Structures are given as structure tokens and as C-alpha cells.
Short mmCIF file of C-alpha atoms and ligand atoms in Angstrom, two decimals:
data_model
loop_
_atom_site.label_atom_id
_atom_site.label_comp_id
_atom_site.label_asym_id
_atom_site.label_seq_id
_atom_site.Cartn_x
_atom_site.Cartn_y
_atom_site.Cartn_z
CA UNK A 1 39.00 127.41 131.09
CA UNK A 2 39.16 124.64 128.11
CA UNK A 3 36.32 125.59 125.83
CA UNK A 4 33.88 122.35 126.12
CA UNK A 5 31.42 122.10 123.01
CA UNK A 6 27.63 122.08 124.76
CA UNK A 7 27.37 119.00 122.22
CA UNK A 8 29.37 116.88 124.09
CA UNK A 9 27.68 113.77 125.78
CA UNK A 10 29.69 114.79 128.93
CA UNK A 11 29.09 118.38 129.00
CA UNK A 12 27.49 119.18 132.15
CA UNK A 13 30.42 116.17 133.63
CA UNK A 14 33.09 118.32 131.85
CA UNK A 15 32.37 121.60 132.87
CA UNK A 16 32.08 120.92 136.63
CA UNK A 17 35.91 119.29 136.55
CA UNK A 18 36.71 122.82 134.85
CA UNK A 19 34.74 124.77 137.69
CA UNK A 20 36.90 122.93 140.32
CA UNK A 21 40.10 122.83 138.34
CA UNK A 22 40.00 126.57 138.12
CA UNK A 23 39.11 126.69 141.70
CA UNK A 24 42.12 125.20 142.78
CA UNK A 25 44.24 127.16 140.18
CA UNK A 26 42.20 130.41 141.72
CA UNK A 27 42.86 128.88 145.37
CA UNK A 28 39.26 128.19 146.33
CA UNK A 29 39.66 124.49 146.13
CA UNK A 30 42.02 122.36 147.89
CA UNK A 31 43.99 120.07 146.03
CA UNK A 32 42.04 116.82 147.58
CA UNK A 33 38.92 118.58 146.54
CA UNK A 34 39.80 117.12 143.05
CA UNK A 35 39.84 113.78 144.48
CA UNK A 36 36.29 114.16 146.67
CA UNK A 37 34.75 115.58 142.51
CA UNK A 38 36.22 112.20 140.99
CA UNK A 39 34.51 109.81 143.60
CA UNK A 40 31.44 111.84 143.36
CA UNK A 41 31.58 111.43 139.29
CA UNK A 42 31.93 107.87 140.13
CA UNK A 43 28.19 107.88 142.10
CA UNK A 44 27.02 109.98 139.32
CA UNK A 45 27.65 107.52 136.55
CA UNK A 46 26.17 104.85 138.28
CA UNK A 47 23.12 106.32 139.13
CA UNK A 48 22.42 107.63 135.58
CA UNK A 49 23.66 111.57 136.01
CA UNK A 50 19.66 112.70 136.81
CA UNK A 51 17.50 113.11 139.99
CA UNK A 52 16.53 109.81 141.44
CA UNK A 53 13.17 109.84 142.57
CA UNK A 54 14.48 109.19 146.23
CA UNK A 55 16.24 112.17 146.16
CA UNK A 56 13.73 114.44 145.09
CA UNK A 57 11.74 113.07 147.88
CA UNK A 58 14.98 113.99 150.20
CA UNK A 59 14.84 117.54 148.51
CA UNK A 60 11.79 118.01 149.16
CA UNK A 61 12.21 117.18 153.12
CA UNK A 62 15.28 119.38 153.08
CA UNK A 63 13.36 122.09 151.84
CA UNK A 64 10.20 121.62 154.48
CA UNK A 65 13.20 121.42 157.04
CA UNK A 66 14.83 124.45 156.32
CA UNK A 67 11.47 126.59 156.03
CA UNK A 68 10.67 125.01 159.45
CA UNK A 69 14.06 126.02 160.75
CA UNK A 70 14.63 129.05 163.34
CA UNK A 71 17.96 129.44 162.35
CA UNK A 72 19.20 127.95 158.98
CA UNK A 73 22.49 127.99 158.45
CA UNK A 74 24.29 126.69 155.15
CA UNK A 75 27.88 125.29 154.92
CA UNK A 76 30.17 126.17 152.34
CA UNK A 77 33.58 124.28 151.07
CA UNK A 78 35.98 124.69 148.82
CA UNK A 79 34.12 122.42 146.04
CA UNK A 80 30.75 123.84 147.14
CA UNK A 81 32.17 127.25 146.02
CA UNK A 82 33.73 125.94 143.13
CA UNK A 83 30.57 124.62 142.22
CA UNK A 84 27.10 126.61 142.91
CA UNK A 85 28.69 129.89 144.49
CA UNK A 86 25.49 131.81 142.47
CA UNK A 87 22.96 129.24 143.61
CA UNK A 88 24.80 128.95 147.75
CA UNK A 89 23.65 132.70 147.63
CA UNK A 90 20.11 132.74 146.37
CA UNK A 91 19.20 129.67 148.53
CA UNK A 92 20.90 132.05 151.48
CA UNK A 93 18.91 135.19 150.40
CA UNK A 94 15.49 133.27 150.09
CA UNK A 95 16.14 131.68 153.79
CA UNK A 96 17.86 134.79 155.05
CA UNK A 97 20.35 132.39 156.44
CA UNK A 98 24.21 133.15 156.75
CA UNK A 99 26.57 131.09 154.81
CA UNK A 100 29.32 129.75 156.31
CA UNK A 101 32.73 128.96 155.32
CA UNK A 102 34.35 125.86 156.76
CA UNK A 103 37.01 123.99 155.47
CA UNK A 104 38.31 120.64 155.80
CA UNK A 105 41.82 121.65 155.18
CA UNK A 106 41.25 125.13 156.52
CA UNK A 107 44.21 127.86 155.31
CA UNK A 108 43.02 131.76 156.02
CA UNK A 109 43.74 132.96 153.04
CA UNK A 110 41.49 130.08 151.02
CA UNK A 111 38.61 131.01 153.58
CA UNK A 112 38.88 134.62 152.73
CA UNK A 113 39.05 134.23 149.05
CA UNK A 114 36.09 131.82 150.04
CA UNK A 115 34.02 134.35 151.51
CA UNK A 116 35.52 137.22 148.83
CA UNK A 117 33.67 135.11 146.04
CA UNK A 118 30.60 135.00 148.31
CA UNK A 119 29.96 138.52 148.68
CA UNK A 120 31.00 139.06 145.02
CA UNK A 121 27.86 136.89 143.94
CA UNK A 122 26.07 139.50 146.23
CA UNK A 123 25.86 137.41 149.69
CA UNK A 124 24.82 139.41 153.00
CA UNK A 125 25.84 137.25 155.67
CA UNK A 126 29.42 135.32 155.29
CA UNK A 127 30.60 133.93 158.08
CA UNK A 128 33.87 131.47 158.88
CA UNK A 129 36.81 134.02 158.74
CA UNK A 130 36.66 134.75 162.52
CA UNK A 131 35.59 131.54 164.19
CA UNK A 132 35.04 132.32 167.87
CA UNK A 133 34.20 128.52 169.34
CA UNK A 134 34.30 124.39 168.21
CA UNK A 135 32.19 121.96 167.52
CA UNK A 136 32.38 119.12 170.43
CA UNK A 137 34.15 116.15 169.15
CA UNK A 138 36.21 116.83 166.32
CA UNK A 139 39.61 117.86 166.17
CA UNK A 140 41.58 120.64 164.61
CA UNK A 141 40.73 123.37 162.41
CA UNK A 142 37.63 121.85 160.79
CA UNK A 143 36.00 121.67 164.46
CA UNK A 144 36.06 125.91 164.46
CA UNK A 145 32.08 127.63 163.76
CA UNK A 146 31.12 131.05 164.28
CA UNK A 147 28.42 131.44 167.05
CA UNK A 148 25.25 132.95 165.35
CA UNK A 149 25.95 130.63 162.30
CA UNK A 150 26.35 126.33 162.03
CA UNK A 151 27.36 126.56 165.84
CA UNK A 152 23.44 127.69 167.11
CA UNK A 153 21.87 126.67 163.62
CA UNK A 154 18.77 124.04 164.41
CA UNK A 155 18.89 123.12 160.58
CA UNK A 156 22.47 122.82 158.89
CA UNK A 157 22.88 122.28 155.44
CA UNK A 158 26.47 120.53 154.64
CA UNK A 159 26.83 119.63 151.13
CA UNK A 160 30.40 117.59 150.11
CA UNK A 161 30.74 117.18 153.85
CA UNK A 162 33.10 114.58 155.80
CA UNK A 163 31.74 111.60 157.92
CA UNK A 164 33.32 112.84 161.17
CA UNK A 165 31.75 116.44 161.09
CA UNK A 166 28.41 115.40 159.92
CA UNK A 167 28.06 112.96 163.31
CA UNK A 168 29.55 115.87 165.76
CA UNK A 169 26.82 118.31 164.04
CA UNK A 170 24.49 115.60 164.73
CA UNK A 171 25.06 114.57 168.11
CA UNK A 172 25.07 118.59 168.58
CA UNK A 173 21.13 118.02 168.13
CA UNK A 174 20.48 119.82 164.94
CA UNK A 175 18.83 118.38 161.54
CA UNK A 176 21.65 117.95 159.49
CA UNK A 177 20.73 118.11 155.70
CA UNK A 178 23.37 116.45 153.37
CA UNK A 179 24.50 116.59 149.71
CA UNK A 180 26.32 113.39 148.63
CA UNK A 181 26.44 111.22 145.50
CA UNK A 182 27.51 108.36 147.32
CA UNK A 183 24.68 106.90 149.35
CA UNK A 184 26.99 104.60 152.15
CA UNK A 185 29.35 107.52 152.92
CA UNK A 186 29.55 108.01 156.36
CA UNK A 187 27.93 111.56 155.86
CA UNK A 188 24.61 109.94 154.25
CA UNK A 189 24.15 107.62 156.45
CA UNK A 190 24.76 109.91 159.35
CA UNK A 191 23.01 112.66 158.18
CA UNK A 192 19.18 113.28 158.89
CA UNK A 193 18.18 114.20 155.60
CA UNK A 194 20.33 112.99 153.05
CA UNK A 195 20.45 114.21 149.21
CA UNK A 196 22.05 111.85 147.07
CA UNK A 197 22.28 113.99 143.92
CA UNK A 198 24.74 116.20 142.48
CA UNK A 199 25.25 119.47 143.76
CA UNK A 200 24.63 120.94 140.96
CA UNK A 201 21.37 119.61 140.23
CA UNK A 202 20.49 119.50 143.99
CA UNK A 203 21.05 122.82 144.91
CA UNK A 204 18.45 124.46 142.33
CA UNK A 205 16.22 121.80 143.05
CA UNK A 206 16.37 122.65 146.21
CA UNK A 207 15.49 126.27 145.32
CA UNK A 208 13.30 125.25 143.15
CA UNK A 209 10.91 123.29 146.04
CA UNK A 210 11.50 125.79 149.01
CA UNK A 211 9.78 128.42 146.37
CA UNK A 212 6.78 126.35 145.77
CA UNK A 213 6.64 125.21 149.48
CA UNK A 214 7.05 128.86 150.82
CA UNK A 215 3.61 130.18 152.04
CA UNK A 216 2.56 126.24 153.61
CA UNK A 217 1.02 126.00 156.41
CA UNK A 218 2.97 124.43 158.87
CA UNK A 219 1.48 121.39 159.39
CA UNK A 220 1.91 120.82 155.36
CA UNK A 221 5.50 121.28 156.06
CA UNK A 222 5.53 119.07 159.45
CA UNK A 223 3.37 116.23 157.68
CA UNK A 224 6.25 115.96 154.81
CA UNK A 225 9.12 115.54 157.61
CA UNK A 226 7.11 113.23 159.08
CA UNK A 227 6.43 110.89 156.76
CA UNK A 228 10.11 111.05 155.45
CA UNK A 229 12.51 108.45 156.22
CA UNK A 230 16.08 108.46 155.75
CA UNK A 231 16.67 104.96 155.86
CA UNK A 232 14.04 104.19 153.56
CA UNK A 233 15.54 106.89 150.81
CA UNK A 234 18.95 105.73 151.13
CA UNK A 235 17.74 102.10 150.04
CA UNK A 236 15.57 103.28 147.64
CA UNK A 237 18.58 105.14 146.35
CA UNK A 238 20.74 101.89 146.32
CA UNK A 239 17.60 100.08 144.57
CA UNK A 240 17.62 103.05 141.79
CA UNK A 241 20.68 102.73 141.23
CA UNK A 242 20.84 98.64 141.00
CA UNK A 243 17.56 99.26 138.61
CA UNK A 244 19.83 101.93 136.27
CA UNK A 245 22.83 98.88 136.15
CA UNK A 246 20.92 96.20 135.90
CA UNK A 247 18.96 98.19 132.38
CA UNK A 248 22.32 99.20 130.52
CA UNK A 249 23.25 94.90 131.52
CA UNK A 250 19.97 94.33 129.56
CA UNK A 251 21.16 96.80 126.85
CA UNK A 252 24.34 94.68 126.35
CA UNK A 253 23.05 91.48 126.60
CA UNK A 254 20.26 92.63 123.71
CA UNK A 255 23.32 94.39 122.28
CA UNK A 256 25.41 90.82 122.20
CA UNK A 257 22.28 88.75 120.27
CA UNK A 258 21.70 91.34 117.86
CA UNK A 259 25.60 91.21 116.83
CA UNK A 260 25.01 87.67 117.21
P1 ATP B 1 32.72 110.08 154.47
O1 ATP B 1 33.75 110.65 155.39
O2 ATP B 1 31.36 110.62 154.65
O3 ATP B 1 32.69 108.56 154.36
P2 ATP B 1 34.26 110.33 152.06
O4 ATP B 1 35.50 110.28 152.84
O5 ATP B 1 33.86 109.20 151.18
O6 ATP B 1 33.06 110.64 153.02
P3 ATP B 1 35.08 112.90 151.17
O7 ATP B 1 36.14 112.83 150.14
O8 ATP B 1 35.39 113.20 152.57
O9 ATP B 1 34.26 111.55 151.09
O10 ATP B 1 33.91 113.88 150.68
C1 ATP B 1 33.45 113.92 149.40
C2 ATP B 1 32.06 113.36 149.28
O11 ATP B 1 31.36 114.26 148.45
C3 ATP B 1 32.07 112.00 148.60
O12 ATP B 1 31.17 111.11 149.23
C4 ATP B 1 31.58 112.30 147.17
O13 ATP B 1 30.78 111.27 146.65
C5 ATP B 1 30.76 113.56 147.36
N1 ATP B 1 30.79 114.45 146.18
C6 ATP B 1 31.88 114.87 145.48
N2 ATP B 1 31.53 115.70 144.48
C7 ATP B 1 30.18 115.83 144.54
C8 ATP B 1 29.23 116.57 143.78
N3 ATP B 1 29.58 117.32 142.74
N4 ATP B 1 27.94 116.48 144.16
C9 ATP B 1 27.56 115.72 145.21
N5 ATP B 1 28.41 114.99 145.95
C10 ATP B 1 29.71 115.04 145.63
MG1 MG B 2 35.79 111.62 154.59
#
């Protein structure tokens, strides 16, 4: 790994490219799974690297949703692992929901080494290597699920997920929770509750509110789903967003008079 000094503007930018350039090198991450990180740094910039309000609020729906949930289950890529393999685990061991391995451009041996990488950060329930039925709809290997895991989950967590998967989980009739940085992928807009933050902030933000929430009465948890709309947070992303460009405009135009 390139040794990054933590004084570098880009740091946190820097170090996940290293995370997934070593997880290809290590065979976790495909080699498109660069290309999926690069459009996702592209969101990132735009929307000022930090939490936007609206997807705290999604966070915090994701996290009544899945402590609502009979059976959680939490989807896990080749970026994903890359990523937040540490975090993937605690948020599994706090919901005592399996994690499960699927991959868009699915070899055996980079599910295994997948799932190897989850049990080494001390994960119980890893599921994905033996696949034993399909999701309706889709075609291929990324259609395969494991029954007991994302095939009879009511709340699925997909973060870095494709369009095509997200709407066949959907029309399966669960709550689908995404992580995306880009707020008009077909994933966010499909999704039910859609996160439109980096995954690495996300996830222990995510961890952060299911702690706090756990021990709510139900009805606290059913109000906040409730009053949460997707379509409402995905504009208010797009709004956040136009806010952050249209201040660093403002910068350059003061920037321009000043230099005259
Ligand atoms: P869709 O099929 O939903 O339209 P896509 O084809 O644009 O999606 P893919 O390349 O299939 O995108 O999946 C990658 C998605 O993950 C992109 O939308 C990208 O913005 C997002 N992404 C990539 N890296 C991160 C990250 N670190 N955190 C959050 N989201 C990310
Ligand atoms: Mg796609």
C-alpha cells in the first residue's frame, strides 16, 4: 500500500482507492469495481465529501428499518469488502443478521476469498458460496441467493448495488436499503430507502444510529419510517448538492473581484 501522509487534503479520498486497489491486487475486487469507486468519487466531490443532511435522515430510516426487520440480511460486494469489511461485520453482529456475498461478476474463488476475509474480521454467518435458488427476474450468476439469507430477508441492505438487482429485490416485496453516492442511479431511485453517502461514512453512521435507536419502542421506530420519504430525500439530496456548487461558484466569483 502507497504510504498516504494523514495531512493530505485527500486523505480519506486516497486511502479508499488504495483499499480497492489492493483488493483487486488481493482478488476481492473485480477489475470494474475500480470503475464503480471513480464514479462514486465523482458524487462525492460534488456533494462536498460529508453527510448531507438528507442522508442522515435516510440513515436514520435504514436503521429503524433494519431494527424493525424479522430477518435482516446485508449484501456484500467486492468494493463493499474492499471497503468496510470491519464495519459489514459489527453492523451483522449487532443485527445478528448473515452477510451475504453476491457478486456482480461472480467467480468462486473471489466469493470465497470474499467470505475468507469475512470470517477473518470475526463474522458468524457468511453466506453466498453455496447459492441454492435465484432471484426472479435477473439473469445469470448475479440472480443466485442463499435461502435463509437476501432470498427470505424482509429488509436487505445492498450497498454499491446495480439498478437491475435492486428492482428484482424490490418487486420480491422486501425494503430494500441502498448505499449510493449518486442520487439518479437506477439503484437510488429504485431502492426504498436510499443512502446517498459514502460507504465509508454511511456504514458507521449507520452503526452509529441503530445503537442509539436500539431499545425504541416500536412505534418510535414505525413513526420514523413513516414519516420518511424517499422521493423527498433524493431531491433534497440533488438540492444539497446544487446548494454545495452553487457556494464554491460564489467563492470564485468573490475570488475573481478580489484579484480584480
Ligand atoms: P445503476 O445500475 O444503479 O444505474 P450504475 O451502473 O451507475 O448504477 P454501478 O457501476 O453499477 O453504477 O455501481 C456503482 C454505484 O456505486 C455507482 O452509482 C457509484 O456512484 C456508487 N459508488 C461507488 N463507490 C462508492 C462508495 N465508496 N460509496 C458509495 N457509493 C459508491
Ligand atoms: Mg449498473
Amino acid at each position: 500500500m502507497t504510504d498516504i501522509p494523514k495531512s493530505h487534503p485527500r486523505y480519506a479520498s486516497l486511502m479508499a482507492r488504495e483499499r480497492i486497489a489492493d483488493g483487486v491486487r488481493n482478488g476481492i475486487t473485480s477489475a470494474q469495481g475500480m470503475i464503480a469507486q471513480g464514479r462514486g468519487e465523482t458524487f462525492d466531490y460534488i456533494l462536498g465529501e460529508r453527510t448531507m443532511r438528507s442522508a442522515d435522515r435516510a440513515t436514520l430510516a435504514a436503521a429503524a428499518a433494519l431494527l424493525l426487520a424479522e430477518r435482516p440480511a446485508l449484501s456484500v460486494n467486492g468494493n463493499v469488502a474492499a471497503l468496510v469489511p470491519a464495519e459489514m461485520v459489527e453492523l451483522a453482529s449487532l443485527l445478528n443478521a448473515p452477510l451475504e456475498v453476491n457478486l456482480f461478476h461472480r467467480s468462486e474463488d473471489r466469493v470465497r476469498k470474499i467470505a475468507d476475509l469475512l470470517r477473518s474480521h470475526g463474522a458468524r454467518m457468511v453466506l453466498g458460496e453455496s447459492p441454492d435458488c435465484r432471484v426472479p427476474g435477473l439473469e445469470h450468476s448475479r440472480a443466485l441467493a442463499t435461502r435463509g439469507g437476501i432470498y427470505d430477508a424482509d429488509v436487505v441492505l445492498i450497498p454499491l448495488e446495480d439498478g437491475d438487482r435492486c428492482e428484482a429485490l424490490v418487486r420480491m416485496g422486501k425494503t430494500v436499503i441502498a448505499i449510493d453516492l449518486n442520487p439518479l442511479s437506477r439503484t437510488s431511485m429504485k431502492a426504498s430507502i436510499s443512502i446517498v453517502d459514502n460507504i465509508m461514512r454511511a456504514v458507521p453512521n449507520l452503526i452509529g444510529k441503530i445503537r442509539s435507536l436500539s431499545g425504541s419502542p416500536r412505534e418510535d421506530l414505525q413513526a420514523i419510517l413513516r414519516d420518511y420519504s424517499n422521493r423527498n430525500t433524493l431531491s433534497d439530496a440533488l438540492l444539497e448538492m446544487q446548494e454545495y456548487i452553487t457556494a464554491r461558484m460564489r467563492e470564485l466569483d468573490t475570488a475573481g473581484r478580489s484579484a480584480g
